[in-house]
């Protein structure tokens, strides 16, 4: 078998399901303040979708979607978003201040203040970080085989 | 005090920005890293002399519900030490880290470590402390393995397994404390512990805590990782690890939780374990150091021995004991950082760590030679350098507390220290230069600067401490830095009154 | 009470594995067991039989809510500690792979560059 990755059946199913998994992950991140979930679980789901892609099609295809360099930059960007939101609180006087008005109305999307923004940062960080760690471990193994 | 969170936020932000700058020019990365550490040092110096306890509620959530940052005398001393040593270590790194490939990643991990250390120092919440402790630890695991040679990887793996087990001990004891009291805020925890009688459960939790922190501080039965991990790291990291890391993660946290949260009186006679642990690590570290021929490994064993001194003085539980422990902690940070940077300079010039392959280095490397002599005299307690005064205070405190046996041990180990450091001086710096080392050169200027600054600090603090003879408060360094920190420890569980109104 | 004792037994198994096993992979697995035993212990502290979600709605009786709701704090804390465990495990696996590159074995006893 010269082609990288798994069989046609697996590839077809992965092709269909990856986008759905990604969508589900984004939903978990975006609704983290209302339903069970949040930045970390959603990020893990998004990262797992990329890992699935990598397993089914081989690492070249997955790396074409997201290279290690861009993964590294997005990884830091996610963390900086979180830190930036925390620092924004200084404008209103306190570090980590939840500065948006209209907080605490259950079952309304934008009533959690800065928590959705933090969740987006965390989701970005976690998803890219998991994918990056997975890719790093895969690349290690390849380097060993060449020896 | 709006600047308190910046101690954590600035290095954290710098870490991620540096990680993004992976491929940028080295001069830019050096500049950014040094500006950040210099800024942190200025911040730390600006809080010297802040009286009493300042609290900062994160996001305006008041304690005991929200996370609170606490700045008091003890935190100020530790902040100044961490940021001073990290600033000098980054200056040293400008030239030293050139031989590794990924400079930006090195600085990113370094900044993450500083963020973790500053967080541990400032936080007033148990679980938050655990998180920062693990951030600092994970960064240090990576930095120990930074060379990716066989020894470094092996040392890092060993360190990682033992260190994370220590972290899990701490987590388990935090879980137990939460189960018993239902709160995680240190002040509130202390209030509840004082109001009820938890009996054996609290003693078990304290034992787990002491074990966890002793692993992080490399007290002797738990020291196996330190002699591998500290020598394997790059020299500036060794200086950070030995100089401040084990003290913040092990000794400072132990001081804070055992005296301010749980309270010495609650522990009763179990407290004496600190004296025994301190004495054992003092003697064992000293004896093991004598037989070493690897320069950095010898220094690592010496760290274990000196941390034993701090534990012993802290374990006395008297005000003078606390003062001596904190003074020795500050002094040891300075001279052990100096000695590890010296060993880095020697390794940089000769590319070996084996003492038998060195000789007569003073001739070719005068700055390294002289600063190393200063470090040696300081650590083995020769006047007028700072090590003499703190060891003298420790011995006086032991005698005052009525435990003369420990005083004799402390004096003997001090002689032992002089012996093994004279060995370093004799084999590495004095004598006739070897033919293989004829064309070595003095290290570059930035490395010399940090060596000279640290050596000067040893001398200045030592000369300043001469006024101890007129009473401990006569010395400027003790009055401004150590005395407020001591007050926090002497205050004990009254800590709660300064945080919860 | 029994579940707490089982957690402590799990903790002891993990500790045993780390101390006794000589294989890097087995050490990493033991570390995982140790980590999860502590997490399990922590999350069980907040557990209540037939508990309700800790969201206070309008018009709910406060005393009854406190008696019924599960403790949300351990869940948040355990999530954090799982992330820390994940980070350490990934780092351990990465270093174990590099060590396998260098020595061609996972056996700790054959890695003898460092002594004492």
Short mmCIF file of C-alpha atoms in Angstrom, two decimals, chain B:
data_model
loop_
_atom_site.label_atom_id
_atom_site.label_comp_id
_atom_site.label_asym_id
_atom_site.label_seq_id
_atom_site.Cartn_x
_atom_site.Cartn_y
_atom_site.Cartn_z
CA UNK B 1 -1.68 48.43 44.46
CA UNK B 2 -2.63 47.89 40.86
CA UNK B 3 0.76 46.48 39.92
CA UNK B 4 0.51 43.23 41.85
CA UNK B 5 -1.05 41.11 39.03
CA UNK B 6 1.60 42.41 36.62
CA UNK B 7 4.18 40.18 38.32
CA UNK B 8 2.30 37.24 36.80
CA UNK B 9 0.77 38.78 33.68
CA UNK B 10 3.93 40.33 32.22
CA UNK B 11 6.14 37.21 32.14
CA UNK B 12 3.18 35.10 30.99
CA UNK B 13 2.49 37.45 28.08
CA UNK B 14 6.20 37.66 27.28
CA UNK B 15 6.41 33.86 27.23
CA UNK B 16 3.74 33.54 24.56
CA UNK B 17 5.04 36.46 22.51
CA UNK B 18 8.52 34.91 22.58
CA UNK B 19 7.08 31.54 21.55
CA UNK B 20 5.50 33.28 18.54
CA UNK B 21 8.79 34.94 17.60
CA UNK B 22 10.49 31.56 17.06
CA UNK B 23 12.41 32.51 13.92
CA UNK B 24 13.21 36.14 14.75
CA UNK B 25 16.73 37.55 15.06
CA UNK B 26 18.58 36.59 18.21
CA UNK B 27 19.37 40.19 19.16
CA UNK B 28 15.66 41.05 19.16
CA UNK B 29 14.80 38.06 21.35
CA UNK B 30 17.62 38.88 23.79
CA UNK B 31 16.47 42.47 23.99
CA UNK B 32 12.84 41.55 24.66
CA UNK B 33 13.68 38.96 27.31
CA UNK B 34 16.07 41.28 29.12
CA UNK B 35 13.65 44.19 29.03
CA UNK B 36 10.96 42.00 30.57
CA UNK B 37 13.16 40.71 33.38
CA UNK B 38 14.55 44.21 34.02
CA UNK B 39 10.98 45.55 34.19
CA UNK B 40 10.07 42.83 36.68
CA UNK B 41 13.12 43.64 38.77
CA UNK B 42 12.13 47.31 38.84
CA UNK B 43 8.60 46.34 39.85
CA UNK B 44 9.97 44.13 42.61
CA UNK B 45 12.28 46.86 43.89
CA UNK B 46 9.41 49.36 43.83
CA UNK B 47 7.42 47.28 46.32
CA UNK B 48 10.28 47.12 48.85
CA UNK B 49 9.25 48.90 51.99
CA UNK B 50 5.51 48.49 51.52
CA UNK B 51 4.30 48.20 55.08
CA UNK B 52 1.87 45.59 56.29
CA UNK B 53 -0.23 43.35 54.09
CA UNK B 54 -1.70 44.46 50.79
CA UNK B 55 -4.36 42.28 49.20
CA UNK B 56 -5.62 42.37 45.65
CA UNK B 57 -8.94 40.76 44.77
CA UNK B 58 -8.92 39.35 41.25
CA UNK B 59 -11.93 40.60 39.30
CA UNK B 60 -13.34 42.30 42.41
CA UNK B 61 -14.40 38.96 43.91
CA UNK B 62 -13.71 39.45 47.58
CA UNK B 63 -12.11 36.72 49.68
CA UNK B 64 -12.97 34.02 50.71
CA UNK B 65 -14.90 33.47 47.47
CA UNK B 66 -12.54 35.00 44.95
CA UNK B 67 -8.86 34.47 44.39
CA UNK B 68 -6.82 36.99 46.32
CA UNK B 69 -3.20 38.02 45.77
CA UNK B 70 -1.30 38.79 48.96
CA UNK B 71 1.72 41.04 49.18
CA UNK B 72 3.39 41.07 52.59
CA UNK B 73 6.94 41.14 53.91
CA UNK B 74 7.64 37.50 53.09
CA UNK B 75 6.34 37.81 49.53
CA UNK B 76 8.36 40.97 48.96
CA UNK B 77 11.62 39.30 49.99
CA UNK B 78 10.92 36.33 47.72
CA UNK B 79 9.83 38.52 44.79
CA UNK B 80 13.02 40.54 44.97
CA UNK B 81 15.14 37.38 45.08
CA UNK B 82 13.36 35.68 42.15
CA UNK B 83 13.41 38.71 39.91
CA UNK B 84 16.99 39.66 40.78
CA UNK B 85 18.35 36.20 39.99
CA UNK B 86 16.22 35.86 36.86
CA UNK B 87 17.40 39.24 35.57
CA UNK B 88 21.05 38.29 36.05
CA UNK B 89 20.40 34.86 34.53
CA UNK B 90 18.90 36.38 31.39
CA UNK B 91 21.91 38.70 31.04
CA UNK B 92 24.13 35.65 31.37
CA UNK B 93 22.04 33.79 28.79
CA UNK B 94 22.72 36.36 26.04
CA UNK B 95 26.07 34.74 25.28
CA UNK B 96 25.64 31.38 26.94
CA UNK B 97 22.56 30.16 25.09
CA UNK B 98 24.06 31.02 21.66
CA UNK B 99 25.29 27.45 21.37
CA UNK B 100 21.80 26.00 21.60
CA UNK B 101 19.57 26.33 18.57
CA UNK B 102 16.20 27.46 19.89
CA UNK B 103 16.87 30.64 21.82
CA UNK B 104 13.30 31.95 21.63
CA UNK B 105 11.92 28.71 23.05
CA UNK B 106 14.46 28.84 25.84
CA UNK B 107 13.37 32.33 26.85
CA UNK B 108 9.69 31.42 26.47
CA UNK B 109 10.09 28.56 28.95
CA UNK B 110 12.19 30.78 31.20
CA UNK B 111 9.44 33.40 31.31
CA UNK B 112 6.84 30.73 32.02
CA UNK B 113 8.96 29.60 34.94
CA UNK B 114 9.20 33.16 36.31
CA UNK B 115 5.42 33.55 35.96
CA UNK B 116 4.91 30.35 37.90
CA UNK B 117 7.35 31.37 40.64
CA UNK B 118 5.86 34.85 41.03
CA UNK B 119 2.40 33.31 41.11
CA UNK B 120 3.33 30.88 43.87
CA UNK B 121 4.74 33.76 45.88
CA UNK B 122 1.79 36.08 45.51
CA UNK B 123 -1.25 33.87 45.59
CA UNK B 124 -3.44 33.54 48.64
CA UNK B 125 -5.37 30.52 47.45
CA UNK B 126 -4.33 26.90 47.92
CA UNK B 127 -5.40 25.48 44.57
CA UNK B 128 -4.09 28.49 42.68
CA UNK B 129 -0.78 27.89 44.39
CA UNK B 130 -0.79 24.30 43.15
CA UNK B 131 -1.47 25.45 39.58
CA UNK B 132 1.37 27.97 39.60
CA UNK B 133 3.63 25.40 41.23
CA UNK B 134 2.95 22.99 38.39
CA UNK B 135 3.42 25.70 35.75
CA UNK B 136 6.85 26.46 37.16
CA UNK B 137 7.65 22.76 37.49
CA UNK B 138 6.62 21.86 33.92
CA UNK B 139 8.70 24.74 32.57
CA UNK B 140 11.67 23.50 34.59
CA UNK B 141 11.25 19.91 33.32
CA UNK B 142 11.49 21.23 29.78
CA UNK B 143 14.46 23.43 30.59
CA UNK B 144 16.38 20.59 32.22
CA UNK B 145 15.97 18.54 29.04
CA UNK B 146 16.89 21.53 26.89
CA UNK B 147 20.18 20.14 25.61
CA UNK B 148 18.41 16.92 24.42
CA UNK B 149 21.52 14.84 25.06
CA UNK B 150 21.24 11.44 26.74
CA UNK B 151 22.05 12.70 30.23
CA UNK B 152 19.73 15.67 30.06
CA UNK B 153 16.78 13.59 28.88
CA UNK B 154 17.41 10.97 31.51
CA UNK B 155 17.75 13.54 34.28
CA UNK B 156 14.63 15.33 33.10
CA UNK B 157 12.60 12.12 33.07
CA UNK B 158 13.72 11.25 36.56
CA UNK B 159 13.04 14.78 37.77
CA UNK B 160 9.66 14.82 36.06
CA UNK B 161 8.45 11.56 37.61
CA UNK B 162 9.58 12.47 41.12
CA UNK B 163 8.50 16.09 40.84
CA UNK B 164 5.02 15.24 39.59
CA UNK B 165 4.53 12.67 42.33
CA UNK B 166 5.41 15.46 44.76
CA UNK B 167 2.87 17.68 43.04
CA UNK B 168 0.22 14.98 43.39
CA UNK B 169 0.97 14.66 47.11
CA UNK B 170 0.30 18.37 47.41
CA UNK B 171 -2.89 18.05 45.35
CA UNK B 172 -4.10 15.18 47.50
CA UNK B 173 -3.51 17.17 50.66
CA UNK B 174 -5.34 20.15 49.14
CA UNK B 175 -8.25 17.82 48.39
CA UNK B 176 -8.19 16.57 51.97
CA UNK B 177 -8.11 20.13 53.30
CA UNK B 178 -11.02 21.05 51.06
CA UNK B 179 -12.95 18.00 52.23
CA UNK B 180 -12.37 18.92 55.86
CA UNK B 181 -12.99 22.65 55.71
CA UNK B 182 -14.89 23.38 52.49
CA UNK B 183 -12.73 26.31 51.48
CA UNK B 184 -9.50 26.90 49.61
CA UNK B 185 -8.65 30.47 50.53
CA UNK B 186 -5.60 30.32 52.79
CA UNK B 187 -6.87 32.85 55.29
CA UNK B 188 -10.33 31.33 55.53
CA UNK B 189 -8.76 27.87 55.79
CA UNK B 190 -6.66 29.05 58.69
CA UNK B 191 -9.72 30.51 60.41
CA UNK B 192 -11.64 27.23 60.16
CA UNK B 193 -8.68 25.10 61.24
CA UNK B 194 -8.26 27.28 64.31
CA UNK B 195 -11.93 27.10 65.22
CA UNK B 196 -12.37 23.32 65.09
CA UNK B 197 -10.36 20.32 66.21
CA UNK B 198 -9.54 18.08 63.27
CA UNK B 199 -7.15 15.83 65.18
CA UNK B 200 -5.31 13.11 63.30
CA UNK B 201 -6.77 14.06 59.92
CA UNK B 202 -4.99 17.39 59.97
CA UNK B 203 -1.72 15.77 61.03
CA UNK B 204 -1.98 13.32 58.13
CA UNK B 205 -2.64 16.18 55.73
CA UNK B 206 0.33 18.11 57.11
CA UNK B 207 2.54 15.06 56.66
CA UNK B 208 1.45 14.77 53.02
CA UNK B 209 2.10 18.48 52.54
CA UNK B 210 5.55 18.28 54.11
CA UNK B 211 6.38 15.26 51.95
CA UNK B 212 5.20 17.03 48.81
CA UNK B 213 7.10 20.23 49.53
CA UNK B 214 10.17 18.30 50.66
CA UNK B 215 10.22 16.56 47.27
CA UNK B 216 10.09 19.95 45.56
CA UNK B 217 12.79 21.31 47.88
CA UNK B 218 14.99 18.18 47.63
CA UNK B 219 15.28 17.55 51.37
CA UNK B 220 17.36 14.43 51.85
CA UNK B 221 15.14 11.37 51.75
CA UNK B 222 13.52 12.92 48.66
CA UNK B 223 16.61 14.42 47.04
CA UNK B 224 17.37 11.83 44.33
CA UNK B 225 16.36 14.04 41.43
CA UNK B 226 18.35 17.15 42.28
CA UNK B 227 21.95 16.00 41.68
CA UNK B 228 20.92 14.85 38.20
CA UNK B 229 18.56 17.61 37.21
CA UNK B 230 20.44 20.71 38.31
CA UNK B 231 23.76 19.88 36.62
CA UNK B 232 22.05 18.81 33.38
CA UNK B 233 20.28 22.12 32.84
CA UNK B 234 22.01 25.00 31.05
CA UNK B 235 23.98 27.11 33.56
CA UNK B 236 21.54 30.07 33.87
CA UNK B 237 18.77 27.57 34.54
CA UNK B 238 20.89 25.74 37.10
CA UNK B 239 21.37 29.08 38.80
CA UNK B 240 17.62 29.69 38.78
CA UNK B 241 16.79 26.15 39.92
CA UNK B 242 19.30 26.02 42.74
CA UNK B 243 19.14 29.69 43.56
CA UNK B 244 15.43 30.33 43.85
CA UNK B 245 13.37 27.46 42.45
CA UNK B 246 13.78 24.90 45.23
CA UNK B 247 13.40 27.64 47.82
CA UNK B 248 10.19 29.09 46.46
CA UNK B 249 8.54 25.79 45.60
CA UNK B 250 9.72 23.98 48.68
CA UNK B 251 10.75 26.24 51.52
CA UNK B 252 8.60 29.32 50.94
CA UNK B 253 5.41 27.29 50.42
CA UNK B 254 6.22 25.22 53.49
CA UNK B 255 6.78 28.37 55.57
CA UNK B 256 3.61 29.98 54.32
CA UNK B 257 1.31 27.01 54.80
CA UNK B 258 2.75 25.49 57.95
CA UNK B 259 3.15 28.70 59.93
CA UNK B 260 0.44 30.93 58.52
CA UNK B 261 -2.30 28.50 57.57
CA UNK B 262 -2.02 25.40 59.70
CA UNK B 263 -0.08 26.92 62.55
CA UNK B 264 2.88 25.48 64.42
CA UNK B 265 0.88 25.12 67.63
CA UNK B 266 -1.60 22.81 65.89
CA UNK B 267 1.18 20.47 64.85
CA UNK B 268 2.64 20.20 68.33
CA UNK B 269 5.55 17.82 68.70
CA UNK B 270 5.32 16.68 65.09
CA UNK B 271 7.02 19.96 64.24
CA UNK B 272 10.39 18.53 65.36
CA UNK B 273 10.49 16.52 62.13
CA UNK B 274 11.69 19.72 60.44
CA UNK B 275 14.83 19.80 62.60
CA UNK B 276 15.60 16.16 61.83
CA UNK B 277 15.01 16.58 58.09
CA UNK B 278 17.16 19.69 58.05
CA UNK B 279 20.04 18.10 59.93
CA UNK B 280 19.98 14.94 57.79
CA UNK B 281 20.05 16.84 54.50
CA UNK B 282 22.76 19.14 55.81
CA UNK B 283 25.07 16.25 56.67
CA UNK B 284 24.21 13.93 53.78
CA UNK B 285 24.48 16.68 51.16
CA UNK B 286 27.85 17.76 52.54
CA UNK B 287 29.29 14.24 52.70
CA UNK B 288 28.09 13.34 49.19
CA UNK B 289 29.51 16.57 47.78
CA UNK B 290 33.07 15.78 48.84
CA UNK B 291 33.38 12.76 46.57
CA UNK B 292 32.20 14.48 43.39
CA UNK B 293 34.49 15.30 40.48
CA UNK B 294 31.82 16.90 38.33
CA UNK B 295 31.83 20.64 39.05
CA UNK B 296 28.09 21.21 38.74
CA UNK B 297 27.17 17.97 40.50
CA UNK B 298 29.24 19.04 43.48
CA UNK B 299 27.38 22.34 43.54
CA UNK B 300 24.06 20.49 43.38
CA UNK B 301 24.91 18.39 46.44
CA UNK B 302 26.04 21.56 48.17
CA UNK B 303 22.58 23.03 47.49
CA UNK B 304 20.99 20.12 49.33
CA UNK B 305 23.31 20.73 52.26
CA UNK B 306 22.59 24.47 52.39
CA UNK B 307 18.82 23.97 52.10
CA UNK B 308 19.24 21.74 55.13
CA UNK B 309 20.60 24.76 57.04
CA UNK B 310 17.52 26.77 56.10
CA UNK B 311 15.18 23.97 57.15
CA UNK B 312 17.02 23.54 60.45
CA UNK B 313 16.83 27.21 61.32
CA UNK B 314 13.18 27.40 60.23
CA UNK B 315 12.36 24.29 62.23
CA UNK B 316 13.51 25.92 65.47
CA UNK B 317 10.32 27.96 65.46
CA UNK B 318 11.89 30.92 67.32
CA UNK B 319 11.91 34.48 65.92
CA UNK B 320 15.71 34.49 65.64
CA UNK B 321 15.52 31.11 63.90
CA UNK B 322 13.11 32.52 61.32
CA UNK B 323 15.34 35.55 60.83
CA UNK B 324 18.40 33.37 60.33
CA UNK B 325 16.56 31.02 57.96
CA UNK B 326 15.33 33.88 55.78
CA UNK B 327 18.71 35.60 55.82
CA UNK B 328 20.47 32.40 54.82
CA UNK B 329 17.84 31.79 52.14
CA UNK B 330 18.49 35.18 50.59
CA UNK B 331 22.26 34.79 50.84
CA UNK B 332 22.22 31.29 49.46
CA UNK B 333 20.17 32.46 46.48
CA UNK B 334 22.87 34.98 45.67
CA UNK B 335 26.01 32.92 46.15
CA UNK B 336 24.66 29.66 44.76
CA UNK B 337 23.47 31.50 41.65
CA UNK B 338 26.95 33.02 41.44
CA UNK B 339 28.64 29.63 41.72
CA UNK B 340 26.42 27.97 39.13
CA UNK B 341 27.01 30.85 36.73
CA UNK B 342 30.74 30.43 37.43
CA UNK B 343 30.53 26.77 36.56
CA UNK B 344 28.67 27.77 33.39
CA UNK B 345 31.44 30.21 32.52
CA UNK B 346 34.06 27.51 33.06
CA UNK B 347 32.07 25.06 30.95
CA UNK B 348 31.67 27.72 28.26
CA UNK B 349 35.40 28.30 28.09
CA UNK B 350 36.78 24.78 28.58
CA UNK B 351 33.82 22.64 27.43
CA UNK B 352 34.23 20.25 30.33
CA UNK B 353 32.74 19.87 33.77
CA UNK B 354 35.31 17.42 35.05
CA UNK B 355 37.44 19.04 37.77
CA UNK B 356 40.36 16.72 37.02
CA UNK B 357 40.67 18.11 33.50
CA UNK B 358 40.88 21.71 34.72
CA UNK B 359 43.60 23.65 36.45
CA UNK B 360 45.00 27.15 36.71
CA UNK B 361 41.97 28.76 35.17
CA UNK B 362 42.41 31.95 37.23
CA UNK B 363 45.36 32.82 35.07
CA UNK B 364 43.33 32.92 31.87
CA UNK B 365 39.91 33.87 33.29
CA UNK B 366 40.55 36.44 36.04
CA UNK B 367 36.92 37.57 36.42
CA UNK B 368 35.60 34.04 36.75
CA UNK B 369 38.44 33.12 39.08
CA UNK B 370 37.95 36.06 41.45
CA UNK B 371 34.16 35.82 41.55
CA UNK B 372 34.42 32.10 42.17
CA UNK B 373 36.72 32.77 45.11
CA UNK B 374 34.20 35.24 46.48
CA UNK B 375 31.45 32.65 46.12
CA UNK B 376 33.54 29.99 47.82
CA UNK B 377 34.37 32.21 50.77
CA UNK B 378 30.74 33.26 51.10
CA UNK B 379 29.26 29.80 51.03
CA UNK B 380 31.75 28.34 53.48
CA UNK B 381 31.17 31.14 55.94
CA UNK B 382 34.33 33.24 55.94
CA UNK B 383 33.98 36.85 57.10
CA UNK B 384 33.36 39.48 55.78
CA UNK B 385 31.14 37.80 53.17
CA UNK B 386 27.42 37.35 53.67
CA UNK B 387 27.44 33.59 54.26
CA UNK B 388 29.36 34.04 57.50
CA UNK B 389 26.71 36.24 59.07
CA UNK B 390 23.75 34.05 58.21
CA UNK B 391 25.53 30.92 59.42
CA UNK B 392 26.51 32.74 62.60
CA UNK B 393 22.91 33.76 63.16
CA UNK B 394 21.74 30.19 62.53
CA UNK B 395 24.17 28.83 65.11
CA UNK B 396 23.26 31.52 67.65
CA UNK B 397 19.58 30.76 67.08
CA UNK B 398 20.15 27.04 67.61
CA UNK B 399 22.05 27.63 70.82
CA UNK B 400 19.37 30.05 72.02
CA UNK B 401 16.68 27.46 71.36
CA UNK B 402 18.58 25.05 73.61
CA UNK B 403 19.57 22.41 71.07
CA UNK B 404 23.39 22.37 71.23
CA UNK B 405 23.72 19.05 69.33
CA UNK B 406 22.37 20.63 66.18
CA UNK B 407 24.73 23.58 66.64
CA UNK B 408 27.73 21.23 66.67
CA UNK B 409 26.44 19.53 63.51
CA UNK B 410 25.98 22.92 61.83
CA UNK B 411 29.55 23.96 62.63
CA UNK B 412 31.00 20.65 61.43
CA UNK B 413 29.06 20.82 58.16
CA UNK B 414 30.32 24.36 57.70
CA UNK B 415 33.89 23.04 57.88
CA UNK B 416 32.89 20.31 55.42
CA UNK B 417 31.58 22.98 53.06
CA UNK B 418 34.89 24.82 53.18
CA UNK B 419 36.69 21.55 52.45
CA UNK B 420 34.82 20.66 49.29
CA UNK B 421 34.83 24.16 47.93
CA UNK B 422 38.56 24.45 48.50
CA UNK B 423 38.78 21.31 46.40
CA UNK B 424 37.01 23.12 43.57
CA UNK B 425 39.30 26.13 43.90
CA UNK B 426 42.42 23.97 44.08
CA UNK B 427 41.62 21.82 41.05
CA UNK B 428 39.86 24.32 38.82
CA UNK B 429 41.28 27.75 39.47
CA UNK B 430 44.62 27.57 41.26
CA UNK B 431 47.81 25.79 40.37
CA UNK B 432 49.55 25.46 37.04
CA UNK B 433 47.56 25.69 33.86
CA UNK B 434 47.22 22.51 31.82
CA UNK B 435 48.64 22.40 28.28
CA UNK B 436 45.26 21.48 26.81
CA UNK B 437 43.78 24.68 28.23
CA UNK B 438 46.42 27.10 26.98
CA UNK B 439 44.22 28.89 24.46
CA UNK B 440 41.06 29.45 26.50
CA UNK B 441 39.74 32.98 26.81
CA UNK B 442 37.76 34.96 29.38
CA UNK B 443 34.01 34.69 28.86
CA UNK B 444 32.10 37.44 26.95
CA UNK B 445 31.14 40.71 28.65
CA UNK B 446 27.46 40.02 29.49
CA UNK B 447 28.44 36.88 31.39
CA UNK B 448 31.13 38.81 33.27
CA UNK B 449 28.60 41.50 34.22
CA UNK B 450 26.26 39.11 35.99
CA UNK B 451 29.17 37.38 37.73
CA UNK B 452 30.55 40.69 39.00
CA UNK B 453 27.15 41.95 40.15
CA UNK B 454 26.48 38.81 42.15
CA UNK B 455 29.95 38.81 43.71
CA UNK B 456 29.55 42.48 44.62
CA UNK B 457 26.22 41.72 46.26
CA UNK B 458 27.88 39.02 48.36
CA UNK B 459 30.45 41.51 49.58
CA UNK B 460 28.04 44.41 50.09
CA UNK B 461 25.52 42.38 52.09
CA UNK B 462 28.41 40.96 54.12
CA UNK B 463 29.87 44.38 54.92
CA UNK B 464 26.43 45.76 55.71
CA UNK B 465 25.82 42.87 58.09
CA UNK B 466 28.85 43.89 60.20
CA UNK B 467 26.47 46.18 62.04
CA UNK B 468 24.68 43.09 63.39
CA UNK B 469 27.03 43.42 66.35
CA UNK B 470 24.97 46.43 67.47
CA UNK B 471 21.77 44.40 67.17
CA UNK B 472 20.15 42.75 64.17
CA UNK B 473 18.15 45.83 63.22
CA UNK B 474 21.24 47.95 62.71
CA UNK B 475 21.99 46.29 59.39
CA UNK B 476 20.16 47.91 56.48
CA UNK B 477 19.52 44.69 54.56
CA UNK B 478 18.12 42.89 57.57
CA UNK B 479 15.99 45.84 58.63
CA UNK B 480 14.43 46.50 55.25
CA UNK B 481 14.15 43.04 53.73
CA UNK B 482 14.40 40.28 56.30
CA UNK B 483 12.68 41.85 59.29
CA UNK B 484 9.24 42.34 57.63
CA UNK B 485 9.41 38.79 56.30
CA UNK B 486 10.23 37.51 59.77
CA UNK B 487 7.30 39.43 61.21
CA UNK B 488 4.95 37.54 58.89
CA UNK B 489 6.25 34.21 60.14
CA UNK B 490 6.25 35.26 63.79
CA UNK B 491 2.72 36.51 63.36
CA UNK B 492 1.71 32.93 62.57
CA UNK B 493 -1.97 32.28 62.19
CA UNK B 494 -2.81 35.94 62.81
CA UNK B 495 -2.23 36.08 59.06
CA UNK B 496 -5.97 35.62 58.66
CA UNK B 497 -6.76 38.93 60.36
CA UNK B 498 -4.79 40.87 57.79
CA UNK B 499 -6.71 39.37 54.88
CA UNK B 500 -10.26 38.72 56.03
CA UNK B 501 -11.50 41.92 57.66
#
